[in-house]
Short mmCIF file of N, CA, C and O in Angstrom, two decimals:
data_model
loop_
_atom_site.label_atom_id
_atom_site.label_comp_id
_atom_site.label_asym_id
_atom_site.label_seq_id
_atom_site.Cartn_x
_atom_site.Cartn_y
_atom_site.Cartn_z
N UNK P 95 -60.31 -150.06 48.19
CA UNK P 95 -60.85 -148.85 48.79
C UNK P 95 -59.79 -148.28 49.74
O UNK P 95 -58.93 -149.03 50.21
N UNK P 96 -59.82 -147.17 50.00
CA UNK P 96 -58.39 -146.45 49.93
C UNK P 96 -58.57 -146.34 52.16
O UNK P 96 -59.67 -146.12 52.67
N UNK P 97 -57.60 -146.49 52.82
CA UNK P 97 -58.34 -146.61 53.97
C UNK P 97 -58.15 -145.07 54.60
O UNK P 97 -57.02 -144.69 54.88
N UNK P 98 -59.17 -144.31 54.79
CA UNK P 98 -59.36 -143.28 55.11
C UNK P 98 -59.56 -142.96 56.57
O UNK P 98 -59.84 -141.81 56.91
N UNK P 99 -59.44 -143.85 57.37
CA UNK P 99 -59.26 -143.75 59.05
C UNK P 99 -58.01 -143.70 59.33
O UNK P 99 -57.62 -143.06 60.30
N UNK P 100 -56.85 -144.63 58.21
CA UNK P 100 -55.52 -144.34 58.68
C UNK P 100 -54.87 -142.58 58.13
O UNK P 100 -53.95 -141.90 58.58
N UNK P 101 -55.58 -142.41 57.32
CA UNK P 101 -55.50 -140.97 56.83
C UNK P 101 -55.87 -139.96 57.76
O UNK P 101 -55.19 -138.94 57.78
N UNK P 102 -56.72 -140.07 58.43
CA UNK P 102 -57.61 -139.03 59.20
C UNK P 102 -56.65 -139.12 60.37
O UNK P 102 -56.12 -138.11 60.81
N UNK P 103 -56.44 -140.26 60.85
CA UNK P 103 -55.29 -141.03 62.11
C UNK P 103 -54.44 -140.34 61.84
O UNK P 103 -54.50 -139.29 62.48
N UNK P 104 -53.33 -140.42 60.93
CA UNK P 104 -52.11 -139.67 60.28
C UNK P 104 -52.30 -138.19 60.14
O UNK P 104 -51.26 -137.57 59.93
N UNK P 105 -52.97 -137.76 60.18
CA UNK P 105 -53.18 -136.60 59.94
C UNK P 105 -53.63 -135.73 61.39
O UNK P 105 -53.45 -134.53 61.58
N UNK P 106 -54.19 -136.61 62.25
CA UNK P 106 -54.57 -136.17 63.54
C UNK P 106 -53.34 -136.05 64.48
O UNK P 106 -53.17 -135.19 65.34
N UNK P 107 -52.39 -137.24 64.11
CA UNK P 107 -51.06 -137.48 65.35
C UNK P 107 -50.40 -136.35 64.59
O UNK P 107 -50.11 -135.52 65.45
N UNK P 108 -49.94 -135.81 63.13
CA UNK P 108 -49.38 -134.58 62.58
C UNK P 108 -49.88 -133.39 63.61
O UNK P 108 -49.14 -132.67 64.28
N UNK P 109 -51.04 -133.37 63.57
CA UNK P 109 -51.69 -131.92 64.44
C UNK P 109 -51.43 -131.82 65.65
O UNK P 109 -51.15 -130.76 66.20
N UNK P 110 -51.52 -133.22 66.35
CA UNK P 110 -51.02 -133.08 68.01
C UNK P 110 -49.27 -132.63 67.91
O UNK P 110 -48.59 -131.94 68.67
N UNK P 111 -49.01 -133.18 66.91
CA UNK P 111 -47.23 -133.22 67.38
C UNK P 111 -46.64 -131.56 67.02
O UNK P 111 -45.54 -131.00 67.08
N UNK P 112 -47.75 -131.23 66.70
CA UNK P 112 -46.84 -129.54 66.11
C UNK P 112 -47.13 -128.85 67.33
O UNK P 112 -48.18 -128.37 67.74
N UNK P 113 -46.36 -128.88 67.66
CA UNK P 113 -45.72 -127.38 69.22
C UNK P 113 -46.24 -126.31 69.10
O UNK P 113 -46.69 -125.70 70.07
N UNK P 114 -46.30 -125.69 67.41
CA UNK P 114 -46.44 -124.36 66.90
C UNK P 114 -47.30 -124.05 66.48
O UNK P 114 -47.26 -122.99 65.86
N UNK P 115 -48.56 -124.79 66.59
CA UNK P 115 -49.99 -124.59 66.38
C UNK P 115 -50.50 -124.30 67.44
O UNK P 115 -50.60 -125.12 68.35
N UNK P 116 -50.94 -123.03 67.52
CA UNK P 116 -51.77 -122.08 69.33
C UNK P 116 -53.17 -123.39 69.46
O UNK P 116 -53.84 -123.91 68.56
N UNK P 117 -53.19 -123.50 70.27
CA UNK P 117 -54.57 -124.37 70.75
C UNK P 117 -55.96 -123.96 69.99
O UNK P 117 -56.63 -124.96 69.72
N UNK P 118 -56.45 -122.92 69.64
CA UNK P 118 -57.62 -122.35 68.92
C UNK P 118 -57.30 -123.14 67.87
O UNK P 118 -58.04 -124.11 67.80
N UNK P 119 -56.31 -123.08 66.86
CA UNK P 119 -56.15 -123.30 65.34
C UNK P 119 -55.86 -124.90 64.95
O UNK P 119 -55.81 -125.39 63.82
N UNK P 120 -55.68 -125.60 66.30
CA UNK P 120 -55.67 -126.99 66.24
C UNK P 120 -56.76 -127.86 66.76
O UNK P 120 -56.95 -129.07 66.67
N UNK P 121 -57.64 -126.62 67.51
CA UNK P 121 -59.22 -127.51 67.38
C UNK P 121 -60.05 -127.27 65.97
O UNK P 121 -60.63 -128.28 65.57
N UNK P 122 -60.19 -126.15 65.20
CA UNK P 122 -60.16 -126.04 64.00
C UNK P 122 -59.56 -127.38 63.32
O UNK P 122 -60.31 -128.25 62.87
N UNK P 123 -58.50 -127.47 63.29
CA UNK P 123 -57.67 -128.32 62.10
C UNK P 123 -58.24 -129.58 62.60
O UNK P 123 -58.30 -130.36 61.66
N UNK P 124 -58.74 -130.18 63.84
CA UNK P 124 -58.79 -131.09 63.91
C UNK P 124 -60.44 -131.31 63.23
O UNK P 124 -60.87 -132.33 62.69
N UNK P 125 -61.16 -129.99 63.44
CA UNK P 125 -62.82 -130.83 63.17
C UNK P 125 -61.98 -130.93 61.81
O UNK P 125 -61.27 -131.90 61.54
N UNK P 126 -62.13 -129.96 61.10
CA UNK P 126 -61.74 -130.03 59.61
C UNK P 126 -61.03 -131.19 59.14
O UNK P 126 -61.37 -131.45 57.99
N UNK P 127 -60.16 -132.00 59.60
CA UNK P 127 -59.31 -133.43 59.32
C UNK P 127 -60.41 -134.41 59.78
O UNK P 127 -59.96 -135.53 59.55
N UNK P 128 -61.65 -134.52 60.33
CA UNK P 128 -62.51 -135.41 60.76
C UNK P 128 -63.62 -135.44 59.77
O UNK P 128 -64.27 -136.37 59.28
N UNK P 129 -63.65 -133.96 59.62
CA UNK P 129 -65.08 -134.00 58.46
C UNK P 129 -64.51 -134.30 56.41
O UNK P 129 -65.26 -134.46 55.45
N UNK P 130 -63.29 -134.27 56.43
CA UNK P 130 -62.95 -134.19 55.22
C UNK P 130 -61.58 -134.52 54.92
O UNK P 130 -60.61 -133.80 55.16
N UNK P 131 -61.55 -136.13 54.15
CA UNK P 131 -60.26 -136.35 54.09
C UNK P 131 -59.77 -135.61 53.01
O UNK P 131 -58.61 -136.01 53.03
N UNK P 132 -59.84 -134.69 51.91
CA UNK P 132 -59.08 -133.93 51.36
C UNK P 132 -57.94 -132.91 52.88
O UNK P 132 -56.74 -132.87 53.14
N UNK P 133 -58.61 -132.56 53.20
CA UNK P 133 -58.32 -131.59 54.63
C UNK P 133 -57.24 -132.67 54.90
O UNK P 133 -56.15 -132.31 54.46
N UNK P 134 -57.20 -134.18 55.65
CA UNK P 134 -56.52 -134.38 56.54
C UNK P 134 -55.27 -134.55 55.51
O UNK P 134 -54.25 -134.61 56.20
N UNK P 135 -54.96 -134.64 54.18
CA UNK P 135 -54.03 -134.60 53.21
C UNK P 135 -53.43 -133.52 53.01
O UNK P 135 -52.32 -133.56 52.49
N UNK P 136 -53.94 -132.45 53.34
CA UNK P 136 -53.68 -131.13 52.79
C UNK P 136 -52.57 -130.82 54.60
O UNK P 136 -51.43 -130.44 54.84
N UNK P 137 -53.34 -131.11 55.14
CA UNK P 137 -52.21 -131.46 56.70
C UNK P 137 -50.89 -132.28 56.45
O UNK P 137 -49.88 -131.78 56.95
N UNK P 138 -50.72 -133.67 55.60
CA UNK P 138 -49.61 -134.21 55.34
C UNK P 138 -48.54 -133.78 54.67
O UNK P 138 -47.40 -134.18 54.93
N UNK P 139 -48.80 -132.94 53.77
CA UNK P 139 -48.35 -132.35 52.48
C UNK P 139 -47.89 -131.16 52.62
O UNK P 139 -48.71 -130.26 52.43
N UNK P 140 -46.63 -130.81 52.94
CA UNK P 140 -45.64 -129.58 53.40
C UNK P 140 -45.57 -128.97 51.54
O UNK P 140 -44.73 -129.58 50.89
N UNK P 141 -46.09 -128.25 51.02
CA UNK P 141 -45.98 -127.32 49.81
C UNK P 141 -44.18 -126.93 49.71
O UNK P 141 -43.48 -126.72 48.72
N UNK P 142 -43.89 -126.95 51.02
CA UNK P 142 -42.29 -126.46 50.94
C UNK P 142 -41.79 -127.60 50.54
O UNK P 142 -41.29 -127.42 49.43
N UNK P 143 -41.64 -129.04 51.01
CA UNK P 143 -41.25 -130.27 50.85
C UNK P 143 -41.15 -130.34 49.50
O UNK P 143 -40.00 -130.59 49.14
N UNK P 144 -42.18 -130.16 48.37
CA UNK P 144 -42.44 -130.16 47.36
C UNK P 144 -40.95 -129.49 46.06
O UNK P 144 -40.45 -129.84 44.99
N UNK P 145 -40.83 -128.60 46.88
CA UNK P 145 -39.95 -127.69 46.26
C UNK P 145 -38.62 -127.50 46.75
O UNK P 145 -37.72 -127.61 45.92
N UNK P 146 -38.32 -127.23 47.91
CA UNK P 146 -36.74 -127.41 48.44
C UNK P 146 -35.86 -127.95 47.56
O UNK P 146 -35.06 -127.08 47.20
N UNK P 147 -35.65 -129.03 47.04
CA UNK P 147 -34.42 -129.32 46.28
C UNK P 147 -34.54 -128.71 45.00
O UNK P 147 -33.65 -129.16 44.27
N UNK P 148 -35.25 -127.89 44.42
CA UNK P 148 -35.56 -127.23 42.92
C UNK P 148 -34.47 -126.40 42.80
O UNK P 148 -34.70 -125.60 43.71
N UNK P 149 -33.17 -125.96 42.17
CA UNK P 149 -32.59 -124.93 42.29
C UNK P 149 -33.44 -123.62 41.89
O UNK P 149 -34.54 -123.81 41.36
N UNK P 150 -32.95 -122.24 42.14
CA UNK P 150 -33.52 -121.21 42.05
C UNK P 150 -35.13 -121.00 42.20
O UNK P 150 -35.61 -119.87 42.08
N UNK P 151 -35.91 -122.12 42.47
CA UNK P 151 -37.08 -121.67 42.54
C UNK P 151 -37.61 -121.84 44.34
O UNK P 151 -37.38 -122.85 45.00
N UNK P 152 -38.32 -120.66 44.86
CA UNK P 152 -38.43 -120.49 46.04
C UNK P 152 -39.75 -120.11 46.64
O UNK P 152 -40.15 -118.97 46.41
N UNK P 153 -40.54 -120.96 47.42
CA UNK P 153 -41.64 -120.80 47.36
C UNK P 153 -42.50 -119.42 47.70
O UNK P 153 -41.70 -118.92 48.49
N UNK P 154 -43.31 -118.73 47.65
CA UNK P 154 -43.84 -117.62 47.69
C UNK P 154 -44.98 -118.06 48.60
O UNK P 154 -45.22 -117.72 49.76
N UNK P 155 -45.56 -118.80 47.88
CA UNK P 155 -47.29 -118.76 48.07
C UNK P 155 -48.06 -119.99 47.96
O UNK P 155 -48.28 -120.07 46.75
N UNK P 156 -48.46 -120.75 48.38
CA UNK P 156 -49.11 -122.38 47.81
C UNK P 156 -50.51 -122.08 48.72
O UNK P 156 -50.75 -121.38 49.70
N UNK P 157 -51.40 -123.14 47.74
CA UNK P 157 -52.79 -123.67 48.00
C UNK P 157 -53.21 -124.31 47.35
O UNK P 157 -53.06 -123.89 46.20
N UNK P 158 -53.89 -125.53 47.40
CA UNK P 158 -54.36 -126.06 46.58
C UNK P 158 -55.43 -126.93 47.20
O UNK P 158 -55.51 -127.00 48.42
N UNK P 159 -56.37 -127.67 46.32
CA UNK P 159 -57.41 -128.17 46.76
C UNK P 159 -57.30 -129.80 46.15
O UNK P 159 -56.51 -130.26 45.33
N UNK P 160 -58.48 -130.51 46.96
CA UNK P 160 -58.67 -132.21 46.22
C UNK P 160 -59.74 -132.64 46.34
O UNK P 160 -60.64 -132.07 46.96
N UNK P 161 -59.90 -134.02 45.62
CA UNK P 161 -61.57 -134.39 46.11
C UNK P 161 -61.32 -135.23 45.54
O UNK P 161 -60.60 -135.19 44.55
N UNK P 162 -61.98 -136.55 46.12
CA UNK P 162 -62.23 -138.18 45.94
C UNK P 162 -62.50 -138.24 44.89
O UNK P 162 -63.31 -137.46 44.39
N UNK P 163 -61.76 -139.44 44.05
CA UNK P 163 -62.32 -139.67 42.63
C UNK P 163 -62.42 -141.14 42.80
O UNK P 163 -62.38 -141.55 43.97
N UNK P 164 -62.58 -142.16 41.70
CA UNK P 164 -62.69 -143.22 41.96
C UNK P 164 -62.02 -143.83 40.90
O UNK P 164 -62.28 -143.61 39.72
N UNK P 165 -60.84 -144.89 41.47
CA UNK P 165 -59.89 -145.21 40.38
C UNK P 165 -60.56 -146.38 39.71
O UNK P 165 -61.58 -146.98 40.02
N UNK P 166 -59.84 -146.52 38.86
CA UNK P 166 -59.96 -147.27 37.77
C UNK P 166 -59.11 -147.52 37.11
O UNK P 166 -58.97 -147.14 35.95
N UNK P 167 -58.31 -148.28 37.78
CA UNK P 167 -56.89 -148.86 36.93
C UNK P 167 -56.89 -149.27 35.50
O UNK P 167 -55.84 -149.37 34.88
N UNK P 168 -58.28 -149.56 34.87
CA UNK P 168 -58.35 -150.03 33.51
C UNK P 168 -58.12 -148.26 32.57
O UNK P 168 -57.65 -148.17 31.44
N UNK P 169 -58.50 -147.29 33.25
CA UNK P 169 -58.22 -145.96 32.69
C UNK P 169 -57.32 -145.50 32.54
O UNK P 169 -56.64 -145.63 33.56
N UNK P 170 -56.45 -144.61 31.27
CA UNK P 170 -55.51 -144.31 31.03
C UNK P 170 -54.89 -142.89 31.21
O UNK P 170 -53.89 -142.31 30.79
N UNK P 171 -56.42 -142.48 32.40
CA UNK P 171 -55.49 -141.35 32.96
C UNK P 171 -55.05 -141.73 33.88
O UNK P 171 -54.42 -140.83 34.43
N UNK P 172 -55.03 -143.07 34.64
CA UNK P 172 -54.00 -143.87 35.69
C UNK P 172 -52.77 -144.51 35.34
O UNK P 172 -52.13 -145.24 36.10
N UNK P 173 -52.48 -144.23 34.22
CA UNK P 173 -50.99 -144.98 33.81
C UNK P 173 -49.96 -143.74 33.57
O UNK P 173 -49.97 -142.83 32.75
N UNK P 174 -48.91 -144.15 34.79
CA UNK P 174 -48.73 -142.81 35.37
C UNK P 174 -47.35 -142.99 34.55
O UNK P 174 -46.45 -142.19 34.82
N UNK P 175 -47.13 -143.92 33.61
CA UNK P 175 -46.15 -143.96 32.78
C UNK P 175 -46.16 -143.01 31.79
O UNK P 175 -45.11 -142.51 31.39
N UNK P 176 -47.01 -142.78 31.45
CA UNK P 176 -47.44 -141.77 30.12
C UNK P 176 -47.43 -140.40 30.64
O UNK P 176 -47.79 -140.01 31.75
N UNK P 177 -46.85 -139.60 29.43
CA UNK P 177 -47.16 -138.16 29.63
C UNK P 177 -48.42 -137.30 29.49
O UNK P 177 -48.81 -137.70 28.39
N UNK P 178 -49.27 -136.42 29.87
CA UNK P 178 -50.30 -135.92 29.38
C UNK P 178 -50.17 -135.82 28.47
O UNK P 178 -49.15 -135.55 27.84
N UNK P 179 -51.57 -136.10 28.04
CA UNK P 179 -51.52 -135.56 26.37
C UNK P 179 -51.20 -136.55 25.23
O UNK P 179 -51.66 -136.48 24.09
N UNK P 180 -50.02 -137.82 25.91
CA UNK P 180 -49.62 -138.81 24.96
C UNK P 180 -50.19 -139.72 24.96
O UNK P 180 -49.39 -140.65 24.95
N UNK P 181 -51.58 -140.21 24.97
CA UNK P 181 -51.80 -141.65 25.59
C UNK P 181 -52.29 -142.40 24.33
O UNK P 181 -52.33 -143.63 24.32
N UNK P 182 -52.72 -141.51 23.07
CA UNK P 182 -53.19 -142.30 21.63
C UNK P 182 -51.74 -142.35 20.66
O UNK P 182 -51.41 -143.08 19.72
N UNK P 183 -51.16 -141.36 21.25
CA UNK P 183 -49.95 -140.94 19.64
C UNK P 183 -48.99 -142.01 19.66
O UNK P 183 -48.58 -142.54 20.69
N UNK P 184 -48.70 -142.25 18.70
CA UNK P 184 -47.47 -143.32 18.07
C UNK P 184 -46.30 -142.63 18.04
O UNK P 184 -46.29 -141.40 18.19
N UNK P 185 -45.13 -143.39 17.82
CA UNK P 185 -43.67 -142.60 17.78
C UNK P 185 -43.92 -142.21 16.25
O UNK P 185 -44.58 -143.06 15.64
N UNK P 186 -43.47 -140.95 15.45
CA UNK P 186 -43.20 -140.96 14.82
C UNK P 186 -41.57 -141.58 14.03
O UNK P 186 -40.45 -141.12 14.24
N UNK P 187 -41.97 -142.81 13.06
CA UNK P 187 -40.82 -143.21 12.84
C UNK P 187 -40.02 -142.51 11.55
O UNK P 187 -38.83 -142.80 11.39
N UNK P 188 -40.89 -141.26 10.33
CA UNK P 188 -40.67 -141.21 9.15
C UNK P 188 -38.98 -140.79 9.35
O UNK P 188 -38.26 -140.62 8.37
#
């Protein structure tokens, strides 16, 4: 079980440490990181980070959303070896 207090934790010391968040928008961020660990992830996760080393591509615009699922390592949409889409097909050898 995934520990979601060190998440909420991590995500709370992120909010104190930013200088550049006005006081209104960091009592916001904070209920929001308390009531919903998608939220306190979406705080960890710089959209720019993501992309910076990409040549020519430059970010515009990001958002995105998440929500708790429940793993199951015996499932083969967790075998992060595989490509979508490939998880029945054989090599073709003809």
């Amino acid at each position: 079980m995934p520990d979601t207090q060190a998440l909420t934790g991590a995500a709370l010391a992120h909010i104190k440490a930013d200088e550049f968040m006005p006081d209104e928008e960091r009592g916001h961020a904070e209920s929001a990181v308390r009531e919903d660990e998608s939220e306190a992830l979406a705080y960890l996760v710089d959209p720019t980070d993501l992309v910076v080393g990409i040549p020519g591509v430059e970010l515009a615009q990001a958002s995105w959303s998440s929500e708790p699922v429940e793993y199951d390592p015996e499932s083969m949409e967790w075998d992060l070896d595989e490509e979508d889409g490939d998880f029945d097909e054989e090599p073709d050898n003809a």
